Amino acid sequence: MKARKIKDGIYWVGAVDWDRRLFDDLVPLPDGTSYNAYLIQGSEKTTLIDTVDPDMAYILLSRLKELGVESIDYVIANHAEQDHSGTIPQVLEQHPQAQVVCTPKCKKMLLDLELAPEDSFLTVDDGETLSLGDRTLEFIHAPWVHWPETMLTYLQEDKILFSCDFLGSHLATTDLYVTDEGQVYEAAKRYYAEIMMPFRKIIQKNLKKVQEYEFSLIAPSHGPIYDRPEFILDAYQDWVHSEPKNIVVLPYISMHGSTREMVEHLVDALIENGVTVKLFNLAVTDIGKLAISLVDAATIVIGSPTVLAGAHPNVVYAAYLANALRPKTKFVSIVGSYGWGGKMVQQLADLISNLKVEIIDPVVIKGSPKGEDFESLDKLAAAIAEKHKGLKK
Ligand code: FEO
């Protein structure tokens, strides 16, 4: 398989995983993904930036072979997760002299994962440089994008940032560079929501750090390369810094129609109050779409019937997920019904304890919604709209 030339001495040697539909057996990948690895030839040293998922090791090795790479001096491990580090053993088998370059924390993790022997490591500090002869690598420690050991690698002369997971997108494509910004925006936002959003505060700092550099390209380890770097930097700036928007995300389940009737009424009432609603029936929704919508929403309203004294299990999962993803949401409410009793509201409130939100009075009713219940939903919509008026533009 052929490597793809970025410029003289710099090649993409990764693998496109068209068929993968789930990452970590958790994250949906509707558009597949790629594991990008890059080869950089300096006048004196040759380096590989990250490797690929071990299932696709043969692709990376075949691209290196096709390029005629005889010797690799350094393997940069920006991140220890196996979709980037998992082929280090095969690379070291062919190039036993290569040093694995990474942060001290990454070294410990790679040793734990038994991906490289102790004597192969060269650990680097934040800001440290490594000469390849006529080219220089600079290492930027960027913890928690999205593991504690992560770093980025900046190729100084060519102004290329190899950002690994940071700024990436799960997207299988033959495009080496972004050609359809709308498509990549959606994939990158999904990636941010599912992988990066829990670390938003730290990402704010890392984003500030990288914005001090000048870039010709940003080359992540998932998805196409950004030849217009401001596209993804501006998107991240919005996602991590902007105030939440006038949006309600409404994930719900209805077993016999009562909760659905309430939800439909609430949606209409919110629309009348000028609020945008993103509705997700959790029986059928792509949980990644729900995650994307959480990036911007000022309010989450959870809709659930009562099952065995608590919320429906799909709703419990969605609440747990929202709590783990830590969006910048400011308000939460709950709507739903019960047959004879239960503790659904308390259970859901306990599940979202990470979210720094104000709870707006829930509307939880007995049986099917009636006249006064619809009035309560109207009041809830009005209360949400009023809260949203206080959002900064
Ligand atoms: Fe793409 Fe955190 O691995």
Short mmCIF file of C-alpha atoms and ligand atoms in Angstrom, two decimals:
data_model
loop_
_atom_site.label_atom_id
_atom_site.label_comp_id
_atom_site.label_asym_id
_atom_site.label_seq_id
_atom_site.Cartn_x
_atom_site.Cartn_y
_atom_site.Cartn_z
CA MET A 1 0.00 0.00 0.00
CA LYS A 2 1.21 3.46 -0.87
CA ALA A 3 2.14 6.27 1.46
CA ARG A 4 0.64 9.66 0.67
CA LYS A 5 3.01 12.58 0.26
CA ILE A 6 2.28 15.76 2.21
CA LYS A 7 5.48 17.47 1.12
CA ASP A 8 9.07 16.40 0.42
CA GLY A 9 10.11 14.06 3.24
CA ILE A 10 6.72 14.12 5.02
CA TYR A 11 4.21 11.33 4.37
CA TRP A 12 0.89 10.07 5.69
CA VAL A 13 1.32 6.35 6.40
CA GLY A 14 -1.88 5.65 8.36
CA ALA A 15 -4.87 3.36 7.93
CA VAL A 16 -8.51 4.12 7.14
CA ASP A 17 -10.98 1.96 9.04
CA TRP A 18 -14.11 2.12 6.90
CA ASP A 19 -15.96 -0.64 8.75
CA ARG A 20 -15.51 0.25 12.41
CA ARG A 21 -18.82 1.23 13.97
CA LEU A 22 -17.96 1.33 17.67
CA PHE A 23 -14.95 2.68 19.54
CA ASP A 24 -14.04 1.34 22.99
CA ASP A 25 -17.23 -0.74 22.54
CA LEU A 26 -18.96 2.46 23.57
CA VAL A 27 -18.71 5.35 21.11
CA PRO A 28 -20.73 5.03 17.86
CA LEU A 29 -18.72 5.65 14.67
CA PRO A 30 -21.35 6.14 11.95
CA ASP A 31 -18.66 7.27 9.47
CA GLY A 32 -15.82 4.91 10.46
CA THR A 33 -12.48 6.42 11.41
CA SER A 34 -8.80 6.58 10.52
CA TYR A 35 -5.61 6.04 12.48
CA ASN A 36 -3.16 8.55 11.07
CA ALA A 37 0.56 7.98 11.32
CA TYR A 38 3.14 10.22 9.68
CA LEU A 39 6.70 9.65 8.53
CA ILE A 40 9.16 12.55 8.62
CA GLN A 41 12.55 12.28 6.97
CA GLY A 42 15.13 14.76 8.20
CA SER A 43 18.60 15.09 6.72
CA GLU A 44 19.98 12.94 9.56
CA LYS A 45 17.12 11.16 11.30
CA THR A 46 13.84 9.56 10.32
CA THR A 47 10.86 9.58 12.63
CA LEU A 48 7.44 8.03 12.74
CA ILE A 49 4.71 10.07 14.43
CA ASP A 50 2.32 7.66 16.17
CA THR A 51 1.36 4.24 14.81
CA VAL A 52 -2.03 2.66 14.06
CA ASP A 53 -4.56 0.36 15.67
CA PRO A 54 -2.93 -3.09 15.97
CA ASP A 55 -5.63 -4.64 13.76
CA MET A 56 -4.26 -2.51 10.93
CA ALA A 57 -0.54 -2.92 11.65
CA TYR A 58 -0.01 -4.57 8.27
CA ILE A 59 -1.20 -1.43 6.49
CA LEU A 60 1.29 0.85 8.25
CA LEU A 61 4.12 -1.62 7.68
CA SER A 62 3.27 -2.01 4.03
CA ARG A 63 3.22 1.75 3.46
CA LEU A 64 6.66 2.07 5.12
CA LYS A 65 7.95 -0.76 2.96
CA GLU A 66 6.58 0.79 -0.21
CA LEU A 67 8.32 4.05 0.71
CA GLY A 68 11.60 2.15 1.04
CA VAL A 69 12.13 3.20 4.66
CA GLU A 70 15.26 1.36 5.77
CA SER A 71 15.68 2.80 9.20
CA ILE A 72 13.48 4.57 11.73
CA ASP A 73 15.32 6.46 14.47
CA TYR A 74 12.39 7.70 16.53
CA VAL A 75 8.81 6.64 17.09
CA ILE A 76 6.90 9.53 18.61
CA ALA A 77 4.14 8.29 20.90
CA ASN A 78 1.94 11.33 21.44
CA HIS A 79 -0.62 9.19 23.28
CA ALA A 80 -0.59 5.74 24.87
CA GLU A 81 -4.06 4.60 23.79
CA GLN A 82 -3.75 1.51 21.65
CA ASP A 83 -5.30 2.90 18.47
CA HIS A 84 -2.09 4.96 18.18
CA SER A 85 0.44 2.96 20.17
CA GLY A 86 -0.72 -0.57 19.41
CA THR A 87 1.63 -1.11 16.47
CA ILE A 88 4.78 0.11 18.27
CA PRO A 89 5.86 -3.50 18.93
CA GLN A 90 5.77 -4.40 15.23
CA VAL A 91 7.65 -1.21 14.29
CA LEU A 92 10.30 -1.92 16.93
CA GLU A 93 10.58 -5.49 15.70
CA GLN A 94 11.58 -4.18 12.27
CA HIS A 95 13.55 -1.19 13.63
CA PRO A 96 15.00 -2.33 16.99
CA GLN A 97 17.29 0.69 17.16
CA ALA A 98 14.35 3.13 17.19
CA GLN A 99 13.71 5.13 20.35
CA VAL A 100 10.17 5.64 21.58
CA VAL A 101 9.77 9.35 22.33
CA CYS A 102 7.03 10.34 24.76
CA THR A 103 6.17 12.08 28.02
CA PRO A 104 7.30 10.42 31.28
CA LYS A 105 3.67 9.54 32.06
CA CYS A 106 3.24 7.99 28.63
CA LYS A 107 6.34 5.87 29.18
CA LYS A 108 4.78 4.41 32.32
CA MET A 109 1.56 3.65 30.50
CA LEU A 110 3.31 2.05 27.53
CA LEU A 111 5.28 -0.10 29.96
CA ASP A 112 2.04 -1.08 31.72
CA LEU A 113 0.61 -2.05 28.34
CA GLU A 114 3.83 -3.91 27.44
CA LEU A 115 4.13 -2.04 24.15
CA ALA A 116 7.85 -1.19 24.34
CA PRO A 117 10.86 -2.34 26.39
CA GLU A 118 12.22 -0.11 29.15
CA ASP A 119 15.51 0.62 27.36
CA SER A 120 13.82 1.88 24.19
CA PHE A 121 12.39 5.08 25.69
CA LEU A 122 13.47 8.69 25.32
CA THR A 123 11.23 10.85 27.50
CA VAL A 124 10.83 14.53 26.69
CA ASP A 125 9.85 17.59 28.70
CA ASP A 126 7.33 20.20 27.71
CA GLY A 127 8.95 22.48 25.11
CA GLU A 128 11.91 20.16 24.51
CA THR A 129 13.15 19.82 20.94
CA LEU A 130 14.64 16.97 18.95
CA SER A 131 16.73 17.56 15.85
CA LEU A 132 16.27 15.42 12.75
CA GLY A 133 19.06 17.35 10.99
CA ASP A 134 17.39 19.97 8.84
CA ARG A 135 14.09 19.54 10.65
CA THR A 136 13.22 20.02 14.34
CA LEU A 137 10.48 18.50 16.42
CA GLU A 138 9.13 20.42 19.41
CA PHE A 139 7.07 18.59 22.01
CA ILE A 140 4.12 20.32 23.62
CA HIS A 141 2.78 18.61 26.70
CA ALA A 142 -1.00 18.76 26.57
CA PRO A 143 -2.37 16.62 29.39
CA TRP A 144 -5.96 15.37 29.32
CA VAL A 145 -6.62 15.52 25.61
CA HIS A 146 -7.95 13.07 26.61
CA TRP A 147 -5.63 10.97 28.82
CA PRO A 148 -3.19 12.36 31.40
CA GLU A 149 -0.06 11.56 29.39
CA THR A 150 -0.85 13.24 26.07
CA MET A 151 1.44 15.53 24.11
CA LEU A 152 1.46 17.19 20.69
CA THR A 153 4.39 17.36 18.29
CA TYR A 154 5.22 20.51 16.31
CA LEU A 155 7.46 20.37 13.27
CA GLN A 156 9.05 23.80 13.49
CA GLU A 157 10.42 24.41 9.99
CA ASP A 158 7.24 23.23 8.25
CA LYS A 159 4.85 24.63 10.88
CA ILE A 160 2.90 21.39 11.12
CA LEU A 161 1.18 20.39 14.35
CA PHE A 162 0.72 16.66 14.87
CA SER A 163 -2.09 16.82 17.40
CA CYS A 164 -2.98 13.13 17.83
CA ASP A 165 -6.53 12.85 19.28
CA PHE A 166 -6.78 16.58 19.97
CA LEU A 167 -8.72 18.39 17.20
CA GLY A 168 -9.40 15.08 15.41
CA SER A 169 -12.53 13.57 13.89
CA HIS A 170 -13.78 10.02 13.48
CA LEU A 171 -14.20 9.98 9.71
CA ALA A 172 -13.17 7.41 7.13
CA THR A 173 -12.37 9.19 3.89
CA THR A 174 -9.95 9.07 0.98
CA ASP A 175 -9.46 12.83 1.40
CA LEU A 176 -6.02 13.54 2.83
CA TYR A 177 -7.14 17.11 3.58
CA VAL A 178 -10.52 18.48 4.59
CA THR A 179 -12.60 19.02 1.47
CA ASP A 180 -16.11 19.10 2.94
CA GLU A 181 -15.96 21.36 5.99
CA GLY A 182 -19.63 20.71 6.86
CA GLN A 183 -19.07 16.97 7.05
CA VAL A 184 -15.84 17.31 9.03
CA TYR A 185 -17.40 19.88 11.36
CA GLU A 186 -20.09 17.37 12.36
CA ALA A 187 -17.56 14.54 12.78
CA ALA A 188 -15.15 16.73 14.77
CA LYS A 189 -17.96 18.04 16.98
CA ARG A 190 -19.10 14.48 17.67
CA TYR A 191 -15.49 13.61 18.52
CA TYR A 192 -15.17 16.63 20.80
CA ALA A 193 -18.48 15.86 22.53
CA GLU A 194 -17.75 12.21 23.18
CA ILE A 195 -14.03 12.31 23.91
CA MET A 196 -12.88 15.82 24.85
CA MET A 197 -15.83 17.64 26.44
CA PRO A 198 -15.34 16.11 29.92
CA PHE A 199 -11.96 17.91 30.00
CA ARG A 200 -13.24 21.25 28.68
CA LYS A 201 -11.57 23.38 31.34
CA ILE A 202 -8.15 21.82 30.72
CA ILE A 203 -8.71 21.97 26.97
CA GLN A 204 -9.23 25.72 27.29
CA LYS A 205 -5.66 25.95 28.60
CA ASN A 206 -4.25 23.61 25.96
CA LEU A 207 -6.05 25.49 23.21
CA LYS A 208 -4.53 28.75 24.42
CA LYS A 209 -1.12 27.11 24.45
CA VAL A 210 -1.30 25.89 20.84
CA GLN A 211 -2.76 29.17 19.59
CA GLU A 212 0.62 30.76 20.30
CA TYR A 213 2.06 28.77 17.39
CA GLU A 214 1.79 29.44 13.67
CA PHE A 215 0.46 26.56 11.59
CA SER A 216 0.48 25.64 7.94
CA LEU A 217 -1.24 22.32 8.70
CA ILE A 218 -2.80 20.59 11.67
CA ALA A 219 -2.42 16.84 11.24
CA PRO A 220 -4.50 14.89 13.78
CA SER A 221 -4.41 11.14 14.27
CA HIS A 222 -8.08 10.68 13.34
CA GLY A 223 -9.77 12.18 10.29
CA PRO A 224 -8.45 14.40 7.51
CA ILE A 225 -5.64 16.97 7.84
CA TYR A 226 -6.62 20.60 8.30
CA ASP A 227 -4.99 22.75 5.61
CA ARG A 228 -7.08 25.63 6.93
CA PRO A 229 -6.15 25.25 10.62
CA GLU A 230 -8.33 28.15 11.76
CA PHE A 231 -11.38 26.08 10.76
CA ILE A 232 -10.88 23.60 13.60
CA LEU A 233 -9.29 26.08 16.03
CA ASP A 234 -12.29 28.44 15.67
CA ALA A 235 -14.69 25.52 16.14
CA TYR A 236 -12.93 24.46 19.36
CA GLN A 237 -12.87 28.05 20.54
CA ASP A 238 -16.67 28.11 20.22
CA TRP A 239 -17.22 24.69 21.78
CA VAL A 240 -15.04 25.21 24.84
CA HIS A 241 -15.52 28.92 25.51
CA SER A 242 -18.88 30.17 24.25
CA GLU A 243 -21.91 30.51 26.49
CA PRO A 244 -24.49 27.77 25.93
CA LYS A 245 -27.13 28.66 23.40
CA ASN A 246 -30.91 29.07 23.51
CA ILE A 247 -31.42 25.33 23.04
CA VAL A 248 -33.23 22.62 25.02
CA VAL A 249 -32.01 19.05 24.56
CA LEU A 250 -34.87 16.70 25.35
CA PRO A 251 -33.98 13.00 25.59
CA TYR A 252 -37.02 10.91 26.49
CA ILE A 253 -38.68 7.52 26.56
CA SER A 254 -42.39 6.80 26.61
CA MET A 255 -43.81 3.34 27.32
CA HIS A 256 -47.56 3.89 26.93
CA GLY A 257 -47.74 7.39 25.45
CA SER A 258 -48.22 9.62 28.53
CA THR A 259 -44.66 10.93 28.59
CA ARG A 260 -44.71 11.31 24.81
CA GLU A 261 -47.88 13.41 25.05
CA MET A 262 -46.21 15.61 27.66
CA VAL A 263 -43.05 15.92 25.62
CA GLU A 264 -44.94 16.87 22.46
CA HIS A 265 -46.84 19.54 24.35
CA LEU A 266 -43.66 20.88 25.91
CA VAL A 267 -41.89 21.03 22.55
CA ASP A 268 -44.73 23.11 21.10
CA ALA A 269 -44.70 25.39 24.13
CA LEU A 270 -40.94 25.89 23.93
CA ILE A 271 -41.17 26.71 20.22
CA GLU A 272 -43.86 29.29 21.00
CA ASN A 273 -41.49 30.79 23.55
CA GLY A 274 -38.72 31.08 20.94
CA VAL A 275 -36.60 28.18 22.22
CA THR A 276 -34.93 25.68 19.87
CA VAL A 277 -35.53 22.03 20.87
CA LYS A 278 -33.47 18.98 20.00
CA LEU A 279 -35.59 15.92 20.67
CA PHE A 280 -34.19 12.41 21.11
CA ASN A 281 -36.35 9.32 21.53
CA LEU A 282 -33.88 7.17 23.44
CA ALA A 283 -35.44 3.99 22.10
CA VAL A 284 -34.00 4.72 18.67
CA THR A 285 -31.52 7.58 18.90
CA ASP A 286 -27.83 7.60 18.01
CA ILE A 287 -26.32 8.47 21.37
CA GLY A 288 -23.53 10.34 19.55
CA LYS A 289 -26.10 12.78 18.11
CA LEU A 290 -27.33 13.38 21.63
CA ALA A 291 -23.74 14.05 22.74
CA ILE A 292 -23.24 16.57 19.90
CA SER A 293 -26.37 18.45 20.92
CA LEU A 294 -25.13 18.71 24.51
CA VAL A 295 -22.15 20.82 23.39
CA ASP A 296 -24.30 23.94 22.93
CA ALA A 297 -27.52 23.43 24.90
CA ALA A 298 -28.36 25.71 27.81
CA THR A 299 -30.99 23.30 29.15
CA ILE A 300 -31.60 19.57 29.34
CA VAL A 301 -35.13 18.33 29.96
CA ILE A 302 -35.26 14.61 30.67
CA GLY A 303 -38.51 12.80 29.86
CA SER A 304 -39.20 9.44 31.47
CA PRO A 305 -41.94 7.13 32.62
CA THR A 306 -41.54 5.36 35.95
CA VAL A 307 -40.29 1.79 35.78
CA LEU A 308 -39.92 -0.25 38.96
CA ALA A 309 -39.96 2.92 41.07
CA GLY A 310 -37.25 4.67 39.01
CA ALA A 311 -36.55 6.13 35.58
CA HIS A 312 -36.56 3.98 32.44
CA PRO A 313 -33.11 2.29 32.06
CA ASN A 314 -32.46 4.07 28.73
CA VAL A 315 -33.05 7.38 30.47
CA VAL A 316 -30.73 6.36 33.31
CA TYR A 317 -28.05 5.67 30.69
CA ALA A 318 -28.56 9.04 29.00
CA ALA A 319 -28.44 10.88 32.33
CA TYR A 320 -25.29 8.99 33.34
CA LEU A 321 -23.70 9.84 29.97
CA ALA A 322 -24.60 13.54 30.22
CA ASN A 323 -23.15 13.60 33.72
CA ALA A 324 -19.91 12.01 32.50
CA LEU A 325 -19.59 14.30 29.47
CA ARG A 326 -19.97 17.43 31.65
CA PRO A 327 -21.46 19.82 29.08
CA LYS A 328 -21.73 23.53 29.87
CA THR A 329 -25.50 23.17 30.35
CA LYS A 330 -26.95 25.57 32.95
CA PHE A 331 -30.46 24.28 33.60
CA VAL A 332 -32.12 20.88 33.96
CA SER A 333 -35.71 19.80 34.36
CA ILE A 334 -37.59 16.49 34.30
CA VAL A 335 -40.97 15.57 32.88
CA GLY A 336 -42.76 12.23 33.01
CA SER A 337 -45.45 10.14 34.57
CA TYR A 338 -45.98 7.35 37.04
CA GLY A 339 -48.68 4.79 37.75
CA TRP A 340 -48.60 4.52 41.51
CA GLY A 341 -45.45 6.19 42.82
CA GLY A 342 -41.67 6.18 42.66
CA LYS A 343 -38.51 8.19 43.19
CA MET A 344 -37.59 8.98 39.59
CA VAL A 345 -36.87 12.68 40.14
CA GLN A 346 -34.49 12.11 43.03
CA GLN A 347 -32.80 9.24 41.19
CA LEU A 348 -32.16 11.39 38.08
CA ALA A 349 -31.04 14.39 40.14
CA ASP A 350 -28.50 12.15 41.89
CA LEU A 351 -27.26 10.86 38.53
CA ILE A 352 -26.35 14.33 37.22
CA SER A 353 -24.48 15.55 40.27
CA ASN A 354 -21.43 16.55 38.17
CA LEU A 355 -23.43 19.15 36.28
CA LYS A 356 -23.36 22.61 37.79
CA VAL A 357 -26.98 23.28 36.94
CA GLU A 358 -30.05 24.91 38.35
CA ILE A 359 -32.97 22.50 38.53
CA ILE A 360 -36.17 24.01 37.15
CA ASP A 361 -39.30 22.56 38.81
CA PRO A 362 -40.02 19.14 37.26
CA VAL A 363 -43.46 18.19 35.98
CA VAL A 364 -44.11 14.59 36.97
CA ILE A 365 -47.72 13.48 36.91
CA LYS A 366 -49.93 10.48 37.73
CA GLY A 367 -51.25 8.65 34.67
CA SER A 368 -52.10 10.54 31.48
CA PRO A 369 -51.65 14.33 31.26
CA LYS A 370 -54.75 16.41 31.92
CA GLY A 371 -55.67 20.10 31.78
CA GLU A 372 -53.63 21.29 34.76
CA ASP A 373 -50.67 19.14 33.69
CA PHE A 374 -50.53 20.89 30.33
CA GLU A 375 -50.64 24.22 32.15
CA SER A 376 -47.66 23.08 34.25
CA LEU A 377 -45.79 22.23 31.06
CA ASP A 378 -46.62 25.67 29.63
CA LYS A 379 -45.21 27.21 32.80
CA LEU A 380 -42.09 25.08 32.51
CA ALA A 381 -41.56 26.25 28.91
CA ALA A 382 -42.03 29.87 29.95
CA ALA A 383 -39.61 29.43 32.87
CA ILE A 384 -36.95 27.94 30.57
CA ALA A 385 -37.39 30.75 28.03
CA GLU A 386 -37.04 33.30 30.83
CA LYS A 387 -33.83 31.66 32.09
CA HIS A 388 -32.44 31.64 28.55
CA LYS A 389 -32.96 35.39 28.24
CA GLY A 390 -30.17 35.74 30.78
CA LEU A 391 -27.66 33.90 28.58
CA LYS A 392 -24.84 36.00 27.19
CA LYS A 393 -24.90 36.29 23.40
FE1 FEO B 1 -7.45 7.90 19.34
FE2 FEO B 1 -7.36 8.31 22.68
O1 FEO B 1 -7.14 7.40 21.09
#
